[in-house]
CSV table of C-alpha atoms in Angstrom, one decimal:
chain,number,residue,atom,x,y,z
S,1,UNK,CA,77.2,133.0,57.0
S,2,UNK,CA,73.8,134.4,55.7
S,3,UNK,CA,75.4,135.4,52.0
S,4,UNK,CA,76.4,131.7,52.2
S,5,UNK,CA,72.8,130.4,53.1
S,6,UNK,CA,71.5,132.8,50.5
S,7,UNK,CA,73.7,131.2,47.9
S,8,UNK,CA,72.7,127.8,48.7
S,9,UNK,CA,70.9,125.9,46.1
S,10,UNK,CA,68.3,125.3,48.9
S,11,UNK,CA,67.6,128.6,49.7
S,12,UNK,CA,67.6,129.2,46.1
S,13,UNK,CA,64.6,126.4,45.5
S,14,UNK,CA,62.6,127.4,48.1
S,15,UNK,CA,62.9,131.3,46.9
S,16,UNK,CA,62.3,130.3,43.5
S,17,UNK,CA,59.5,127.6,44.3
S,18,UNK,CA,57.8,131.0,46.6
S,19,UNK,CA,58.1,133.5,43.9
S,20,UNK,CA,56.5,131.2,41.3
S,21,UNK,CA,53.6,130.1,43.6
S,22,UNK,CA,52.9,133.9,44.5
S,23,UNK,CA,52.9,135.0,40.6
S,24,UNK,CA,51.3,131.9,39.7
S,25,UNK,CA,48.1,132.4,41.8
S,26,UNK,CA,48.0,136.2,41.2
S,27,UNK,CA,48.2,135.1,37.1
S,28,UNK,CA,45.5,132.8,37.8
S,29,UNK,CA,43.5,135.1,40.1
S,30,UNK,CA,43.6,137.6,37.3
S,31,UNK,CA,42.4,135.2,34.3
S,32,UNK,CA,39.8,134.0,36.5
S,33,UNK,CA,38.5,137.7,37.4
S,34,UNK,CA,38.9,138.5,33.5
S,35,UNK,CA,37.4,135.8,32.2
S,36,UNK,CA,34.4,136.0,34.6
S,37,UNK,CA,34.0,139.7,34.2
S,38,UNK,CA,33.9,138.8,30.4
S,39,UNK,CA,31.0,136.3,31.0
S,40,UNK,CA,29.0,138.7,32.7
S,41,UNK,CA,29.0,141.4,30.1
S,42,UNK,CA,28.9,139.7,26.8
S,43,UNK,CA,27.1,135.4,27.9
S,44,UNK,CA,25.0,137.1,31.0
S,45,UNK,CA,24.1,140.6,29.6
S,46,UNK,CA,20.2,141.2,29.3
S,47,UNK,CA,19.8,140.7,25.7
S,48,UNK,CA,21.7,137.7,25.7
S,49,UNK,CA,20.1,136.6,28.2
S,50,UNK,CA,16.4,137.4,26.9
S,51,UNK,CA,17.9,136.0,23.5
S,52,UNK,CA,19.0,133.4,24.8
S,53,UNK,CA,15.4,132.4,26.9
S,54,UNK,CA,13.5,133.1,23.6
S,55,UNK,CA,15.1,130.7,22.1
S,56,UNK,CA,15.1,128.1,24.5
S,57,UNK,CA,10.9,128.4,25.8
S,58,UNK,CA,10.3,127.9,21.9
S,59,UNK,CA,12.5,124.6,21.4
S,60,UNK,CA,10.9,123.7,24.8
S,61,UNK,CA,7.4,124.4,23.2
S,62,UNK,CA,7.7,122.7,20.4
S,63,UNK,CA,9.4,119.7,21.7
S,64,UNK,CA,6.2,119.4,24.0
S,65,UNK,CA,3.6,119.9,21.4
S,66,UNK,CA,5.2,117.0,19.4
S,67,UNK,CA,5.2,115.1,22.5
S,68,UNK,CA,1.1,115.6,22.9
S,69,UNK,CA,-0.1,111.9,23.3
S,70,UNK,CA,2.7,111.2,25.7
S,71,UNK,CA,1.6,108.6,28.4
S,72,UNK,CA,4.2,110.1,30.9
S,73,UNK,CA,5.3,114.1,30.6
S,74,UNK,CA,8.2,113.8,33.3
S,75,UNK,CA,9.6,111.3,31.0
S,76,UNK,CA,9.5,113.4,28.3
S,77,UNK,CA,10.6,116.2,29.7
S,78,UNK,CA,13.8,114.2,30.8
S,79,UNK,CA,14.1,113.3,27.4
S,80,UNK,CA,14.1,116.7,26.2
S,81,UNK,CA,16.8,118.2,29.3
S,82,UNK,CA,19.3,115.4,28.3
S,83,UNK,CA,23.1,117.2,26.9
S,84,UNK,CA,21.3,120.4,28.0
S,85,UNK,CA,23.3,121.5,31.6
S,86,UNK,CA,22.9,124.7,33.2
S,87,UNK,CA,19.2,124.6,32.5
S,88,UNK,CA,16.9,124.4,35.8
S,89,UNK,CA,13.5,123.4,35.2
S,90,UNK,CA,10.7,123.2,37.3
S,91,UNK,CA,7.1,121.9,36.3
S,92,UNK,CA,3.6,122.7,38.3
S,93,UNK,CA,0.3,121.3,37.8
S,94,UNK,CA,-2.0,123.7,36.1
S,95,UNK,CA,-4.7,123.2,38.8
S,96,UNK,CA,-3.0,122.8,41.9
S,97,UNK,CA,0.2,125.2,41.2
S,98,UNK,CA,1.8,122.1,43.0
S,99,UNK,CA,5.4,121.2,41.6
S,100,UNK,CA,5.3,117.6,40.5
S,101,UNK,CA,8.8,117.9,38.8
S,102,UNK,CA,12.8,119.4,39.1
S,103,UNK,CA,15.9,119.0,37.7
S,104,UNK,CA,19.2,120.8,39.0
S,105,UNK,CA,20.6,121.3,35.7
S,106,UNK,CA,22.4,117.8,35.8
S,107,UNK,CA,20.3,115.2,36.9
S,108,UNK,CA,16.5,115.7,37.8
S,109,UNK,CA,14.0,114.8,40.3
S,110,UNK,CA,10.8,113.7,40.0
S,111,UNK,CA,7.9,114.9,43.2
S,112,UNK,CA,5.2,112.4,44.7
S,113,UNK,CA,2.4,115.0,43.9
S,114,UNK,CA,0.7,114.5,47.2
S,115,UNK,CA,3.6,114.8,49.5
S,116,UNK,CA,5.0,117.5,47.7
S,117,UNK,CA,5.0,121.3,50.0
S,118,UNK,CA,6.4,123.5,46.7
S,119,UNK,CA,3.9,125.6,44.5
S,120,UNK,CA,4.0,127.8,41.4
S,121,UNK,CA,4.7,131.5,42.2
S,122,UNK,CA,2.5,133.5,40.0
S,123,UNK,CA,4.8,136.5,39.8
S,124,UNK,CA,7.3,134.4,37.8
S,125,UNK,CA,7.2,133.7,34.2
S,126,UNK,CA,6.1,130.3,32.9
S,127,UNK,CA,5.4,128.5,29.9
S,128,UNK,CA,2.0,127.0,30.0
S,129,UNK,CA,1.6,123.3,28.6
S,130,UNK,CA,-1.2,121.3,27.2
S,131,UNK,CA,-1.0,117.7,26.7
S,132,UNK,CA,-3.0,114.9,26.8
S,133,UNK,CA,-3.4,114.1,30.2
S,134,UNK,CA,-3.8,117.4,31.6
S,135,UNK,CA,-2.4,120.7,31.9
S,136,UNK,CA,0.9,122.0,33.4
S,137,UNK,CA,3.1,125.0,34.1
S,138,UNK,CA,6.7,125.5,33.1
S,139,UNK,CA,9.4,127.1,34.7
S,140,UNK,CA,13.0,127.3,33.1
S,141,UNK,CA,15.9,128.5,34.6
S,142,UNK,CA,18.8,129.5,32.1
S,143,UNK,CA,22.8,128.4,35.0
S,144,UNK,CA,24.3,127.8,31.3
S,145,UNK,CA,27.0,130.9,32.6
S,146,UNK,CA,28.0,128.4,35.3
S,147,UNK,CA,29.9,126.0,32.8
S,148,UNK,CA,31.5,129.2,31.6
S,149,UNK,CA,32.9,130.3,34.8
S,150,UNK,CA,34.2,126.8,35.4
S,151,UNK,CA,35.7,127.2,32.0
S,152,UNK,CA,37.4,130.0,33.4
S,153,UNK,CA,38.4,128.6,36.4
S,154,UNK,CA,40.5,125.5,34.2
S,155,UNK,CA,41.7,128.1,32.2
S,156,UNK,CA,43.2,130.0,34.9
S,157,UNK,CA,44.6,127.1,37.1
S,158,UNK,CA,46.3,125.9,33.8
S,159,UNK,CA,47.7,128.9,32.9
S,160,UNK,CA,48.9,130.0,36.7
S,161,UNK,CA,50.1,126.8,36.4
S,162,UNK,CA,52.3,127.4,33.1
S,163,UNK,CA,53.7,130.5,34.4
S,164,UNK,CA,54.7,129.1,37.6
S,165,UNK,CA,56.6,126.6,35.4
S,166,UNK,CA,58.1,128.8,32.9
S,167,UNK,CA,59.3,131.4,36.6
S,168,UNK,CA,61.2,127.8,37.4
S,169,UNK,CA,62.6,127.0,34.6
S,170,UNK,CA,63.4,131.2,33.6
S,171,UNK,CA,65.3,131.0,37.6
S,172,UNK,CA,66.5,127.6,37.6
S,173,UNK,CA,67.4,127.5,33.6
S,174,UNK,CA,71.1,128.5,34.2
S,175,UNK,CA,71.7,126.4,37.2
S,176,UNK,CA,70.6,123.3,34.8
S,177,UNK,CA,72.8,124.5,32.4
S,178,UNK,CA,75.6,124.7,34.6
S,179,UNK,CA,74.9,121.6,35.7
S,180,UNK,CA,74.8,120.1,32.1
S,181,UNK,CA,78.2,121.8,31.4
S,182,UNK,CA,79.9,120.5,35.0
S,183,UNK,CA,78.6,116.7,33.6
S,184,UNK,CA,80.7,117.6,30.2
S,185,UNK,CA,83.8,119.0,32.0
S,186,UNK,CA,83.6,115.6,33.7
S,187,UNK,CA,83.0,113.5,31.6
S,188,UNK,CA,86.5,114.8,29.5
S,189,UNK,CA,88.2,114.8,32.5
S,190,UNK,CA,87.3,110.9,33.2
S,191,UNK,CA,87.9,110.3,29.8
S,192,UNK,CA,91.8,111.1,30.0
S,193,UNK,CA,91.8,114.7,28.8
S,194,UNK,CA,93.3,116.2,32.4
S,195,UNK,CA,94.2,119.6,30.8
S,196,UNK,CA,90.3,119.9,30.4
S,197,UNK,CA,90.1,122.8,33.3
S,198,UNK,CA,86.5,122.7,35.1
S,199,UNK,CA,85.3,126.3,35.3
S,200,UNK,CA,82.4,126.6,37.0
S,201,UNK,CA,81.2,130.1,38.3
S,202,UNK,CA,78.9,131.2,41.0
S,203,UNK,CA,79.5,130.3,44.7
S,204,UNK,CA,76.1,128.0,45.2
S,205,UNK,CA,77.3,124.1,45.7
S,206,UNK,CA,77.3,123.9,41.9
S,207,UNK,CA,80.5,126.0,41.8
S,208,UNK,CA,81.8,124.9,44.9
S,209,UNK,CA,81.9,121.3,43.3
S,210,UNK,CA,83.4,122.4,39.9
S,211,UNK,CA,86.4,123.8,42.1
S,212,UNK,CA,86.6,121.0,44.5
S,213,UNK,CA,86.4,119.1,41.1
S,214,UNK,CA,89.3,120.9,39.2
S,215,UNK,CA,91.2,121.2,42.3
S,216,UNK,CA,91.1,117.2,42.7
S,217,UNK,CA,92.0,117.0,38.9
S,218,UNK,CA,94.7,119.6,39.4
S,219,UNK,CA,96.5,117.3,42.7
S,220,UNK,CA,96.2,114.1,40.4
S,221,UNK,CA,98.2,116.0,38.0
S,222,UNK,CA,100.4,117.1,40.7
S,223,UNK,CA,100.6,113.8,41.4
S,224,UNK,CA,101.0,112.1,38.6
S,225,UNK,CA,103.7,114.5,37.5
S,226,UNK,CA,105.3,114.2,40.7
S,227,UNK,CA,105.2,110.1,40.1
S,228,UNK,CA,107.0,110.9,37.0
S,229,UNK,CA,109.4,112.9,38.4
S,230,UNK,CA,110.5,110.7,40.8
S,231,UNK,CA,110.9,108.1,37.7
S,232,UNK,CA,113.3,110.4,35.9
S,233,UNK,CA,115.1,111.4,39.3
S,234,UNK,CA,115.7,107.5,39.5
S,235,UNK,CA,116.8,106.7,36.3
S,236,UNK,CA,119.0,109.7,36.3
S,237,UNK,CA,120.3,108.5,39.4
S,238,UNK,CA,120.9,105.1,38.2
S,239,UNK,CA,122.6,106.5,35.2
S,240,UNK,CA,124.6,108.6,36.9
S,241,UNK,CA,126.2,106.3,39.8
S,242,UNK,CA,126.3,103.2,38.0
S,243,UNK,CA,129.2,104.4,36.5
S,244,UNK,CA,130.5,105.8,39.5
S,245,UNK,CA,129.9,102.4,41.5
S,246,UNK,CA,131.3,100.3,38.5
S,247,UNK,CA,134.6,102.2,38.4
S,248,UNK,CA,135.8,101.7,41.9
S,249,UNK,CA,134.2,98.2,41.8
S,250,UNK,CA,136.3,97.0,38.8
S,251,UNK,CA,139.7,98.6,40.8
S,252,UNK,CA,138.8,96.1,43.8
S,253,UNK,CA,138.0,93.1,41.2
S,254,UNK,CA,141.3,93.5,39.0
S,255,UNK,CA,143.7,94.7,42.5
S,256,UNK,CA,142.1,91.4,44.1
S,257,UNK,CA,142.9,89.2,40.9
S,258,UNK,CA,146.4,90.7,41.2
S,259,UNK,CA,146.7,89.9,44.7
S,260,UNK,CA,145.4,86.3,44.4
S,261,UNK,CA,147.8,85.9,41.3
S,262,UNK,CA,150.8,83.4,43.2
S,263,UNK,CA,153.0,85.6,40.7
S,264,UNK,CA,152.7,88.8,43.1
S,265,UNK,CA,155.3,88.0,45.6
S,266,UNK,CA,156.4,91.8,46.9
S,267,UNK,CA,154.8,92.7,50.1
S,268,UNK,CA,155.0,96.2,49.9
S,269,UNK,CA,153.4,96.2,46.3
S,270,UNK,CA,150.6,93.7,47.8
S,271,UNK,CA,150.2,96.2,50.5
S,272,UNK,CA,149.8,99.0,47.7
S,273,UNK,CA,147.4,96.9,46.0
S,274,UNK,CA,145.0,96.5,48.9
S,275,UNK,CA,145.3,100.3,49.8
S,276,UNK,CA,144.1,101.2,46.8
S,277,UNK,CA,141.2,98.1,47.2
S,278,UNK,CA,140.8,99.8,51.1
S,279,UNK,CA,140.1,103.6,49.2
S,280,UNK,CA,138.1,102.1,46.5
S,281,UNK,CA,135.8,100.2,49.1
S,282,UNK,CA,134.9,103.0,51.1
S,283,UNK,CA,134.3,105.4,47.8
S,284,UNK,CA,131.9,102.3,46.8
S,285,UNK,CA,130.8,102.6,50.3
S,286,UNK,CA,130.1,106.3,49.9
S,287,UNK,CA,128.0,106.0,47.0
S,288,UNK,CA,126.1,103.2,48.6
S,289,UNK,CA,125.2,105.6,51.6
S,290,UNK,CA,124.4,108.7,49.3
S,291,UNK,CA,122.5,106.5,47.0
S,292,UNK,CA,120.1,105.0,50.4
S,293,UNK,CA,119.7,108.3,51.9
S,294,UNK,CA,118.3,109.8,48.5
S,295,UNK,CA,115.4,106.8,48.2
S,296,UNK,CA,115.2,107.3,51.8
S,297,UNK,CA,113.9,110.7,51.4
S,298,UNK,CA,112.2,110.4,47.7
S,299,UNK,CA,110.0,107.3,49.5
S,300,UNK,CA,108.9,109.7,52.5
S,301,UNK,CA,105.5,111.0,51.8
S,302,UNK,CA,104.8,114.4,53.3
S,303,UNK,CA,102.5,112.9,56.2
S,304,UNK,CA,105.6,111.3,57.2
S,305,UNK,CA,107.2,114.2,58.4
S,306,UNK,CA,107.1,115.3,62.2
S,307,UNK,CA,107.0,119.1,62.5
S,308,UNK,CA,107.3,121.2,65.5
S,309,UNK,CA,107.3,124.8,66.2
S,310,UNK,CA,110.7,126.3,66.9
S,311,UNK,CA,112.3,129.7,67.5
S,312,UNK,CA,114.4,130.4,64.3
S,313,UNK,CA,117.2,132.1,66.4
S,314,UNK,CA,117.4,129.8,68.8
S,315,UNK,CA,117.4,126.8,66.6
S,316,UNK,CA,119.7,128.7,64.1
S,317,UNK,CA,122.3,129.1,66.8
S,318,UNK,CA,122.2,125.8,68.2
S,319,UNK,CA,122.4,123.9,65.0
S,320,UNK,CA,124.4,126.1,63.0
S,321,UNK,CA,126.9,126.6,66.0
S,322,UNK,CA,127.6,123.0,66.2
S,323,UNK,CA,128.4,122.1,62.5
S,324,UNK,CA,131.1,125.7,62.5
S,325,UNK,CA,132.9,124.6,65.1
S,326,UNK,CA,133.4,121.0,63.4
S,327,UNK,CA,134.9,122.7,60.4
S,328,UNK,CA,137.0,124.9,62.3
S,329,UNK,CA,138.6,122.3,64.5
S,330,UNK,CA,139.1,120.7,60.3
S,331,UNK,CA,141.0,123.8,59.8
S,332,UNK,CA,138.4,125.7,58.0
S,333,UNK,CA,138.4,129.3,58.6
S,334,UNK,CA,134.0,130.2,58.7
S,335,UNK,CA,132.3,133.4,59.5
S,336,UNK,CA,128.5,133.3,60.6
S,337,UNK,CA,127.1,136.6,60.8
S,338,UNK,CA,123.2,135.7,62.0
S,339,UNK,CA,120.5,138.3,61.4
S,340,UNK,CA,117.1,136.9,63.3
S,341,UNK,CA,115.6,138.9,65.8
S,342,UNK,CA,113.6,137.0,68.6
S,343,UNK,CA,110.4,135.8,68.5
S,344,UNK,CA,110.4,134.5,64.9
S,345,UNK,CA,108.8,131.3,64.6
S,346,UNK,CA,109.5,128.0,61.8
S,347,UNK,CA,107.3,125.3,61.5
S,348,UNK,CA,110.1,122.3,60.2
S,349,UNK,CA,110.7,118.6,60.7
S,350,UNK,CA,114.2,119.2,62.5
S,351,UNK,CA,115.5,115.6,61.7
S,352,UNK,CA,115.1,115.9,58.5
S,353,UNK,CA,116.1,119.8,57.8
S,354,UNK,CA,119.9,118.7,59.9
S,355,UNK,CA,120.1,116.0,56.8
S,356,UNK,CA,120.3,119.4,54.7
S,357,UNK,CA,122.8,121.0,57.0
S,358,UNK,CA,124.6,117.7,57.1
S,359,UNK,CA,125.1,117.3,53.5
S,360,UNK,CA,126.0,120.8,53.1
S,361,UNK,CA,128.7,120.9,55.9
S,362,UNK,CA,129.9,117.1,54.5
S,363,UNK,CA,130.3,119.1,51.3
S,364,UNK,CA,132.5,121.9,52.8
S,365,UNK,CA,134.8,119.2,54.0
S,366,UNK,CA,135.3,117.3,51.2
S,367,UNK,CA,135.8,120.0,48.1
S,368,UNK,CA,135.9,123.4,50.0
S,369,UNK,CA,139.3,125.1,50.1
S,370,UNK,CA,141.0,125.1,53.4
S,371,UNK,CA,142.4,128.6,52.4
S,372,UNK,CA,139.4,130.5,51.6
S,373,UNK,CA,136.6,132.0,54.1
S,374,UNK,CA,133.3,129.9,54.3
S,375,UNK,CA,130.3,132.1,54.7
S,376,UNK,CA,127.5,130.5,57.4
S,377,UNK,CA,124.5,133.4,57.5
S,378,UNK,CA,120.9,133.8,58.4
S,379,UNK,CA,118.7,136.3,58.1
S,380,UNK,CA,114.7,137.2,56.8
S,381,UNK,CA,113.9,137.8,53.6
S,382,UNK,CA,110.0,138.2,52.0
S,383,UNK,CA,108.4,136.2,55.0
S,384,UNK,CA,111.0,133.7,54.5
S,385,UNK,CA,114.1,132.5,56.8
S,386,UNK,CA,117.3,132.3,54.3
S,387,UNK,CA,120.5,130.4,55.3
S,388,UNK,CA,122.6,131.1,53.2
S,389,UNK,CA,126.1,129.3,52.7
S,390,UNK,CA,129.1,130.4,50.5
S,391,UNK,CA,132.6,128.4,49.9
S,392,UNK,CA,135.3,128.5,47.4
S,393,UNK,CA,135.6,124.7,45.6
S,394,UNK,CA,139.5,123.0,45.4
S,395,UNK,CA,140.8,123.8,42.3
S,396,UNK,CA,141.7,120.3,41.5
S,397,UNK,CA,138.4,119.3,42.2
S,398,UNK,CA,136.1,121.9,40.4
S,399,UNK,CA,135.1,119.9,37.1
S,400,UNK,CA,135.3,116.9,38.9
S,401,UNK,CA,132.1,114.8,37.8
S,402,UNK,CA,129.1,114.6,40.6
S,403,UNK,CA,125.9,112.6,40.8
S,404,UNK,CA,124.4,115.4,42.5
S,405,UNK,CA,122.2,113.2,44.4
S,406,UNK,CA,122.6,115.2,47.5
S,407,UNK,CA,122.0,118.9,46.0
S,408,UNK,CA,118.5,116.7,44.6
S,409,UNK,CA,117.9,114.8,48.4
S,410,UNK,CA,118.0,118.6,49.6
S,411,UNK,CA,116.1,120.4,47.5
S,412,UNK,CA,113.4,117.1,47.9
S,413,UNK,CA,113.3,117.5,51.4
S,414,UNK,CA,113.2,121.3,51.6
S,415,UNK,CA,109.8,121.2,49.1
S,416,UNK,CA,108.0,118.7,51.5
S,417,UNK,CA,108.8,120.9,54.1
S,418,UNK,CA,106.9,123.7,52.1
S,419,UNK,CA,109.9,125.3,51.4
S,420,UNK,CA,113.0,125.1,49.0
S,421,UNK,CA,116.6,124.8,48.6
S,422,UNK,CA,118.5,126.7,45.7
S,423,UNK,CA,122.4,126.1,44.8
S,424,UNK,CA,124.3,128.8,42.2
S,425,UNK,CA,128.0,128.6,40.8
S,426,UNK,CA,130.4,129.9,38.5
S,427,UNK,CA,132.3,126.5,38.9
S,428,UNK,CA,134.7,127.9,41.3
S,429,UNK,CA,132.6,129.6,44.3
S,430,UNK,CA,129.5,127.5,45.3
S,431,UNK,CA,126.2,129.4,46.9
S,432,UNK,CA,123.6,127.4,48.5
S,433,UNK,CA,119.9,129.2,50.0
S,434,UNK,CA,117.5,127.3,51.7
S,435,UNK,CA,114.4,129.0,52.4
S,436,UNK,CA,112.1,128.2,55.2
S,437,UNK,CA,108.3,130.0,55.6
S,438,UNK,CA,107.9,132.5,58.8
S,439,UNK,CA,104.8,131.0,60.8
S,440,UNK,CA,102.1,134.1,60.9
């Protein structure tokens, strides 16, 4: 049970989905530490940093110089902090220390000079500006790193990202591909080509459809070759019996012309004439019977059956028993030696396996030898019950011609019953085997 749940395509997912989460963030955790740790020593080192300031407090000077007859200073230092993020400016008035201006490095603020509490520490460095309408302190703050670490941060979401993407598609890649191949296999299989076998490996629900899959293909083979089959078993039989059913049918016609002819006048040879009419009917008869029970059997399906659990002994004895002692009050001489211990269990449609005994024993009695021994025995053989039945054919009647219908009705009924039923000759002794599977 748990190997099955751990080759579950669900298990699978959430394993896979896990793993690439976990290696994902720790990618991303360790780009973001890099790249941060990279910031600091080469963006935020002291003589970038002092470069970096120098540069700035003199474009900041000289941008306030030029703006020396300005009629409002916060304005123009908005002007001058606009595309310029990261920078934190702060502006005091010269004689007060008290701030009248601020920006956050985004958007800035601008102080009522009265109500403002914030003053100019001394012990910080400043940039001291003259203008028209008075005199004013500078403070600038370089945050430019911060865009850089967010930088960083992108960059390592994107790429823990990626690699959480790429663990996916690395785990899931030959699962997709198995599924693309499955879609082909079906796809030839839908489009007529039935010997196109769909091999699927693994044991996940992906391979356990590919075999339900070429199992289902295989039983509408099965199927269909069964179907035709049961065609050529029909038209064989047809073949075979019209004939058969002709020949005795044109003896009644032509005897019964002869009859009706007012120039047949003898009685005796009228009497001839409709004994052989009487023989042909009931050979026509005959054929009629065989010819019913054989599409009675060939239109059973195997749900049809009704099987039962029987002792093989016991059911051997009984069934067996009954048939020998018809033949031997026919004259026949038959020997049965049984070999089937007790406790040895079929599972068989009874009804339908005495229409294999019946045909069998009908057999004996119409071309079996009175003079020679017939053999009745059963016994086990690989797992399997064997009867087994031997007779010697008349000699007169040995290459006499045969439909065959029942040896097929048998062997039909023997292979629903998940059996079969086998029949040898030299064309003078006859040996027929059915074997029947031992319930485990």
């Amino acid at each position: 049970m748990l190997k099955k749940i751990k080759n579950s395509l669900g298990f699978q997912a959430g394993f896979a989905i896990a793993m690439a989460v976990v290696i994902g963030t720790l990618c991303s955790m360790l780009v973001s530490s890099v790249g941060k740790y990279a910031v600091e020593k080469v963006y935020m080192s002291v003589s970038a940093n002092e470069e970096r300031m120098e540069k700035i407090s003199k474009e900041f000077e000289e941008f306030t110089r030029s703006q020396y007859n300005s009629d409002n200073p916060i304005i123009s230092i908005q002007d001058w902090l606009k595309n310029k993020p990261g920078l934190y400016l702060y502006a005091f008035e010269a004689e007060t220390d008290r701030l009248i201006f601020e920006s956050d490095g985004y958007f800035t603020t601008t102080y009522n000079v009265s109500s403002s509490k914030s003053f100019l520490n001394r012990n910080v460095d400043y940039i001291e500006v003259e203008q028209k309408h008075g005199k004013y302190n500078v403070v600038i703050k370089d945050n430019t790193y911060m865009g850089y670490f967010n930088y960083v941060d992108y960059a390592a979401l994107i790429i823990g990202c990626v690699v959480a993407i790429a663990i996916l598609f690395v785990i899931f890649g030959k699962t997709i591909k198995r599924i693309l191949t499955l879609s082909r296999q079906v796809k030839a299989v839908s489009c007529g080509d039935m010997e196109r076998v769909v091999s699927i490996d693994g044991t996940d629900e992906v391979g356990e459809l590919g075999k339900n899959i070429d199992a289902m293909r295989r039983s509408i083979i099965e199927h269909y070759q069964k179907e035709q089959d049961a065609i050529k078993s029909n038209n064989d039989l047809l073949t075979s019996i019209s004939h058969d059913i002709r020949t005795p049918l044109t003896s009644i016609i032509g005897f019964s012309e002869l009859m009706a002819d007012d120039s047949v006048t003898n009685i005796d040879e009228m009497k001839k004439y409709a004994n052989i009419c009487k023989d042909k009917a009931y050979r026509l008869k005959e054929l009629t019977d065989t010819m019913f029970r054989y599409f009675y059997v060939y239109g059973k399906d195997d749900t049809d059956f009704i099987f039962q659990k029987f002792e093989a002994k016991q059911l051997f004895t009984q069934l067996l028993g009954e048939y020998v002692i018809d033949l031997m009050q026919e004259g026949f001489t038959v020997e049965v030696p049984h070999k089937i211990d007790t406790d040895i269990y079929i599972y068989i449609d009874v009804d339908m396996f005495k229409r294999v005994i019946d045909n069998i024993f009908s057999n004996f009695k119409r071309y079996a030898d009175e003079s020679k021994t017939i053999y009745v025995s059963a016994y086990v053989e690989d797992k399997n019950i064997v009867v087994e039945c031997e007779n010697t054919a008349k000699s007169e009647l040995r290459n006499a011609e045969s439909t065959k219908i029942g040896l097929k009705t048998c062997s039909r009924i023997m292979s629903q019953m998940n059996g079969r039923f086998e029949i040898t000759t030299n064309g003078k002794v006859f040996n027929e085997k059915i074997y029947i599977p031992i319930m485990k």
